[in-house]
mmCIF file of C-alpha atoms in Angstrom:
data_model
loop_
_atom_site.group_PDB
_atom_site.id
_atom_site.type_symbol
_atom_site.label_atom_id
_atom_site.label_comp_id
_atom_site.label_asym_id
_atom_site.label_seq_id
_atom_site.Cartn_x
_atom_site.Cartn_y
_atom_site.Cartn_z
ATOM 1 C CA MET A 28 11.644 -26.335 -10.425
ATOM 2 C CA ALA A 29 13.737 -25.335 -7.425
ATOM 3 C CA HIS A 30 17.505 -25.268 -7.828
ATOM 4 C CA THR A 31 19.730 -25.800 -4.811
ATOM 5 C CA ARG A 32 22.380 -23.154 -4.405
ATOM 6 C CA LYS A 33 25.683 -23.958 -2.768
ATOM 7 C CA PRO A 34 25.792 -22.132 0.589
ATOM 8 C CA THR A 35 28.063 -19.126 0.538
ATOM 9 C CA ARG A 36 29.480 -17.325 3.522
ATOM 10 C CA PRO A 37 28.625 -13.626 3.407
ATOM 11 C CA ARG A 38 31.686 -11.400 3.086
ATOM 12 C CA THR A 39 31.742 -7.794 4.130
ATOM 13 C CA ARG A 40 34.157 -4.931 3.781
ATOM 14 C CA THR A 41 33.293 -2.405 6.425
ATOM 15 C CA ARG A 42 34.880 0.315 8.456
ATOM 16 C CA PRO A 43 34.735 0.342 12.289
ATOM 17 C CA ARG A 44 31.253 0.491 13.800
ATOM 18 C CA SER A 45 31.736 4.028 15.032
ATOM 19 C CA GLN A 46 32.159 5.339 11.502
ATOM 20 C CA SER A 47 29.693 5.913 8.678
ATOM 21 C CA PRO A 48 28.652 2.835 6.645
ATOM 22 C CA THR A 49 28.705 4.908 3.433
ATOM 23 C CA LEU A 50 31.357 2.928 1.562
ATOM 24 C CA THR A 51 30.302 -0.541 2.697
ATOM 25 C CA GLU A 52 29.983 -3.250 0.042
ATOM 26 C CA LEU A 53 28.519 -6.665 0.775
ATOM 27 C CA HIS A 54 29.138 -9.932 -1.066
ATOM 28 C CA GLY A 55 27.347 -13.247 -0.730
ATOM 29 C CA HIS A 56 24.535 -15.497 -1.945
ATOM 30 C CA GLY A 57 25.411 -14.667 -5.545
ATOM 31 C CA LEU A 58 24.889 -10.935 -4.975
ATOM 32 C CA HIS A 59 26.997 -7.785 -4.753
ATOM 33 C CA LEU A 60 25.459 -4.971 -2.714
ATOM 34 C CA LEU A 61 27.054 -1.589 -3.260
ATOM 35 C CA PRO A 62 26.152 2.081 -2.729
ATOM 36 C CA TRP A 63 24.021 3.871 -5.294
ATOM 37 C CA ASP A 64 25.917 6.503 -7.258
ATOM 38 C CA PRO A 65 23.903 9.685 -8.007
ATOM 39 C CA ALA A 66 26.551 10.644 -10.600
ATOM 40 C CA SER A 67 25.918 7.439 -12.559
ATOM 41 C CA HIS A 68 23.319 7.787 -15.300
ATOM 42 C CA SER A 69 22.614 4.040 -15.221
ATOM 43 C CA ASP A 70 22.027 4.150 -11.461
ATOM 44 C CA VAL A 71 19.653 7.089 -11.835
ATOM 45 C CA GLU A 72 17.766 5.323 -14.627
ATOM 46 C CA ALA A 73 17.531 2.158 -12.537
ATOM 47 C CA TRP A 74 16.139 4.059 -9.566
ATOM 48 C CA LEU A 75 13.516 5.761 -11.715
ATOM 49 C CA ARG A 76 12.448 2.473 -13.296
ATOM 50 C CA GLY A 77 12.259 0.664 -9.981
ATOM 51 C CA THR A 78 10.214 3.292 -8.172
ATOM 52 C CA THR A 79 7.761 3.830 -11.036
ATOM 53 C CA ASP A 80 7.092 0.107 -11.440
ATOM 54 C CA PRO A 81 3.346 -0.544 -10.908
ATOM 55 C CA GLU A 82 3.995 -3.305 -8.372
ATOM 56 C CA PHE A 83 6.250 -1.001 -6.342
ATOM 57 C CA GLN A 84 3.592 1.705 -6.397
ATOM 58 C CA ARG A 85 0.922 -0.791 -5.354
ATOM 59 C CA TRP A 86 2.664 -1.390 -2.039
ATOM 60 C CA ASN A 87 4.682 1.805 -1.499
ATOM 61 C CA THR A 88 3.693 5.473 -1.431
ATOM 62 C CA PRO A 89 6.773 7.695 -1.129
ATOM 63 C CA ILE A 90 6.302 11.127 0.420
ATOM 64 C CA ARG A 91 7.866 12.615 -2.718
ATOM 65 C CA PRO A 92 7.109 10.379 -5.714
ATOM 66 C CA VAL A 93 9.782 10.279 -8.402
ATOM 67 C CA THR A 94 8.564 10.966 -11.932
ATOM 68 C CA ASP A 95 11.702 11.807 -13.928
ATOM 69 C CA LEU A 96 15.487 11.439 -14.017
ATOM 70 C CA ASP A 97 16.108 14.725 -12.234
ATOM 71 C CA GLY A 98 13.891 13.629 -9.382
ATOM 72 C CA ALA A 99 15.580 10.235 -9.197
ATOM 73 C CA ARG A 100 19.017 11.866 -9.074
ATOM 74 C CA GLU A 101 17.877 14.181 -6.287
ATOM 75 C CA VAL A 102 16.636 11.224 -4.260
ATOM 76 C CA LEU A 103 19.928 9.364 -4.668
ATOM 77 C CA ARG A 104 21.882 12.469 -3.670
ATOM 78 C CA GLY A 105 19.765 12.843 -0.557
ATOM 79 C CA ARG A 106 20.281 9.225 0.363
ATOM 80 C CA ALA A 107 24.030 9.549 -0.132
ATOM 81 C CA GLU A 108 24.073 12.582 2.184
ATOM 82 C CA ARG A 109 22.121 10.741 4.886
ATOM 83 C CA ALA A 110 24.388 7.725 4.482
ATOM 84 C CA ALA A 111 27.411 9.960 5.053
ATOM 85 C CA GLU A 112 25.780 11.046 8.313
ATOM 86 C CA GLY A 113 25.250 7.419 9.348
ATOM 87 C CA ALA A 114 21.445 7.671 9.214
ATOM 88 C CA THR A 115 20.911 5.122 6.448
ATOM 89 C CA ALA A 116 22.759 2.544 4.366
ATOM 90 C CA PRO A 117 21.248 2.180 0.862
ATOM 91 C CA PHE A 118 22.502 -0.547 -1.455
ATOM 92 C CA ARG A 119 22.082 -1.277 -5.137
ATOM 93 C CA ILE A 120 21.490 -5.019 -5.497
ATOM 94 C CA ALA A 121 23.589 -6.404 -8.349
ATOM 95 C CA ASP A 122 24.246 -9.873 -9.691
ATOM 96 C CA ALA A 123 27.684 -10.932 -8.471
ATOM 97 C CA GLY A 124 28.625 -12.419 -11.815
ATOM 98 C CA THR A 125 27.308 -9.917 -14.347
ATOM 99 C CA GLY A 126 26.947 -6.729 -12.325
ATOM 100 C CA THR A 127 23.375 -6.344 -13.575
ATOM 101 C CA THR A 128 21.217 -4.227 -11.278
ATOM 102 C CA LEU A 129 18.441 -6.313 -9.718
ATOM 103 C CA GLY A 130 16.921 -3.948 -7.186
ATOM 104 C CA HIS A 131 17.432 -1.995 -3.982
ATOM 105 C CA ILE A 132 17.733 -2.682 -0.260
ATOM 106 C CA ALA A 133 18.467 -0.262 2.572
ATOM 107 C CA VAL A 134 18.894 -0.091 6.310
ATOM 108 C CA ASN A 135 16.965 3.067 7.169
ATOM 109 C CA ASP A 136 16.258 5.237 10.213
ATOM 110 C CA ILE A 137 19.380 4.049 12.023
ATOM 111 C CA ARG A 138 19.134 4.978 15.707
ATOM 112 C CA PRO A 139 22.558 4.155 17.162
ATOM 113 C CA VAL A 140 21.655 4.847 20.799
ATOM 114 C CA LEU A 141 18.931 2.209 20.784
ATOM 115 C CA GLY A 142 20.664 0.085 18.162
ATOM 116 C CA VAL A 143 17.487 -0.021 16.082
ATOM 117 C CA ALA A 144 16.832 0.457 12.353
ATOM 118 C CA ARG A 145 14.387 -0.509 9.624
ATOM 119 C CA VAL A 146 15.042 -2.390 6.424
ATOM 120 C CA GLY A 147 13.203 -2.048 3.117
ATOM 121 C CA TYR A 148 13.738 -3.324 -0.419
ATOM 122 C CA TRP A 149 12.380 -3.664 -3.938
ATOM 123 C CA VAL A 150 13.406 -5.718 -6.956
ATOM 124 C CA PHE A 151 12.855 -5.315 -10.680
ATOM 125 C CA PRO A 152 10.070 -7.353 -12.317
ATOM 126 C CA GLU A 153 12.567 -9.452 -14.270
ATOM 127 C CA ALA A 154 14.461 -10.297 -11.060
ATOM 128 C CA ARG A 155 11.425 -11.641 -9.225
ATOM 129 C CA GLY A 156 11.019 -15.365 -8.781
ATOM 130 C CA GLN A 157 14.773 -15.878 -8.339
ATOM 131 C CA GLY A 158 15.139 -15.446 -4.594
ATOM 132 C CA VAL A 159 16.779 -12.035 -4.990
ATOM 133 C CA ALA A 160 14.839 -10.350 -2.177
ATOM 134 C CA THR A 161 15.442 -13.262 0.186
ATOM 135 C CA ARG A 162 19.157 -13.399 -0.533
ATOM 136 C CA ALA A 163 19.592 -9.633 -0.288
ATOM 137 C CA LEU A 164 17.701 -9.495 3.017
ATOM 138 C CA LEU A 165 19.732 -12.365 4.498
ATOM 139 C CA LEU A 166 22.956 -10.624 3.526
ATOM 140 C CA THR A 167 21.911 -7.160 4.705
ATOM 141 C CA ALA A 168 20.415 -8.329 7.999
ATOM 142 C CA HIS A 169 23.558 -10.292 8.861
ATOM 143 C CA TRP A 170 25.673 -7.209 8.201
ATOM 144 C CA ALA A 171 23.411 -4.841 10.139
ATOM 145 C CA LEU A 172 23.190 -7.051 13.210
ATOM 146 C CA ALA A 173 26.646 -8.633 13.255
ATOM 147 C CA GLU A 174 28.859 -5.944 11.713
ATOM 148 C CA LEU A 175 27.076 -2.625 12.136
ATOM 149 C CA GLY A 176 26.227 -3.672 15.678
ATOM 150 C CA LEU A 177 22.474 -3.086 15.714
ATOM 151 C CA HIS A 178 20.335 -4.779 18.364
ATOM 152 C CA ARG A 179 17.018 -4.814 16.494
ATOM 153 C CA LEU A 180 16.125 -4.626 12.809
ATOM 154 C CA GLU A 181 12.513 -3.985 11.846
ATOM 155 C CA LEU A 182 10.648 -4.622 8.591
ATOM 156 C CA ASP A 183 7.105 -3.525 7.826
ATOM 157 C CA HIS A 184 4.861 -3.962 4.805
ATOM 158 C CA ALA A 185 1.267 -3.315 3.850
ATOM 159 C CA VAL A 186 -1.209 -5.917 5.028
ATOM 160 C CA GLY A 187 -1.988 -8.159 2.067
ATOM 161 C CA HIS A 188 1.558 -8.206 0.712
ATOM 162 C CA ASP A 189 1.911 -11.931 1.335
ATOM 163 C CA ALA A 190 5.203 -12.271 -0.544
ATOM 164 C CA SER A 191 6.867 -9.787 1.805
ATOM 165 C CA CYS A 192 5.502 -11.706 4.786
ATOM 166 C CA ARG A 193 7.049 -14.939 3.520
ATOM 167 C CA ILE A 194 10.397 -13.309 2.761
ATOM 168 C CA ALA A 195 10.544 -11.662 6.199
ATOM 169 C CA GLU A 196 9.792 -14.876 8.068
ATOM 170 C CA ARG A 197 12.202 -16.886 5.921
ATOM 171 C CA CYS A 198 14.946 -14.426 6.860
ATOM 172 C CA GLY A 199 14.277 -14.647 10.587
ATOM 173 C CA PHE A 200 12.013 -11.593 10.976
ATOM 174 C CA ARG A 201 9.213 -12.673 13.294
ATOM 175 C CA LEU A 202 5.739 -11.245 12.801
ATOM 176 C CA GLU A 203 5.047 -9.094 15.866
ATOM 177 C CA GLY A 204 1.640 -7.707 14.993
ATOM 178 C CA THR A 205 -0.455 -5.334 12.911
ATOM 179 C CA MET A 206 0.056 -1.574 13.077
ATOM 180 C CA ARG A 207 -3.239 0.185 12.407
ATOM 181 C CA GLY A 208 -3.186 2.991 9.843
ATOM 182 C CA ALA A 209 0.604 3.017 9.911
ATOM 183 C CA ILE A 210 1.425 3.739 6.272
ATOM 184 C CA PHE A 211 -0.048 5.674 3.371
ATOM 185 C CA ALA A 212 -2.697 4.044 1.208
ATOM 186 C CA ALA A 213 -1.621 3.278 -2.345
ATOM 187 C CA GLY A 214 -1.089 6.490 -4.293
ATOM 188 C CA ARG A 215 -2.533 8.712 -1.552
ATOM 189 C CA HIS A 216 -1.218 10.987 1.172
ATOM 190 C CA ASP A 217 -4.646 11.616 2.713
ATOM 191 C CA ALA A 218 -5.540 8.023 3.602
ATOM 192 C CA PHE A 219 -3.828 5.225 5.466
ATOM 193 C CA ARG A 220 -3.670 1.442 5.642
ATOM 194 C CA ASP A 221 -2.540 -1.171 8.124
ATOM 195 C CA ALA A 222 0.914 -2.700 8.089
ATOM 196 C CA HIS A 223 2.474 -5.848 9.476
ATOM 197 C CA LEU A 224 5.502 -5.335 11.707
ATOM 198 C CA HIS A 225 8.291 -7.922 11.636
ATOM 199 C CA ALA A 226 11.541 -7.749 13.579
ATOM 200 C CA ARG A 227 14.758 -9.660 14.076
ATOM 201 C CA LEU A 228 17.079 -9.284 17.058
ATOM 202 C CA ALA A 229 20.830 -9.741 17.128
ATOM 203 C CA THR A 230 20.222 -12.485 19.717
ATOM 204 C CA ASP A 231 17.821 -14.425 17.470
ATOM 205 C CA PRO A 232 19.143 -17.592 15.800
ATOM 206 C CA GLU A 233 20.750 -17.038 12.398
ATOM 207 C CA PRO A 234 18.311 -18.360 9.750
ATOM 208 C CA PRO A 235 19.548 -20.906 7.195
ATOM 209 C CA ALA A 236 21.549 -19.056 4.519
ATOM 210 C CA SER A 237 21.342 -21.737 1.828
ATOM 211 C CA SER A 238 18.812 -22.413 -0.907
ATOM 212 C CA PRO A 239 16.454 -19.420 -0.760
ATOM 213 C CA ASP A 240 13.168 -20.231 -2.461
ATOM 214 C CA PRO A 241 13.614 -19.144 -6.114
ATOM 215 C CA ARG A 242 9.866 -18.679 -6.521
ATOM 216 C CA THR A 243 9.891 -15.579 -4.290
#
């Protein structure tokens, strides 16, 4: 049964656009998005669990798969370094009320000259079916386009990942086409698969921010 959520206005605490988004925290839609902390054991454990989840691995093939806590910590350190350079903005998705970690979302490959970046996310199995991905994407996209000042935000996913297609379109990311052989096949670095490309422009209408579908 769907539950209607009271619309909430996203709140952001950011520094000027010309500076790094490293310390940005976002609030809205019942979520708190904050930077991952490589010095936090709980953050490192959460990253390891999320990226070794079978459903994550079905649709994502990292160049350097994480298999242990040391590897997870190294990944978070690398992301923090790139965030400090302004190249990415990774967020831990947490419940606004309890602080419980629900997943991850990031604005990646930030190209400030063109004003273009890509967004990607994952959520824990127990957080699925509650609209977490939809709410996190609405919040992050609004920040990236309205506050960070990007012109275009892209999202791609493996063909066949219908849930990601629905989430993207619900959040205003139009399907632009299929990219042939654009991403690694599941669990392989020697084979490729097609991906759908979605994108949202800063000039596109803001999608409705209330009542994300809790079944997604």
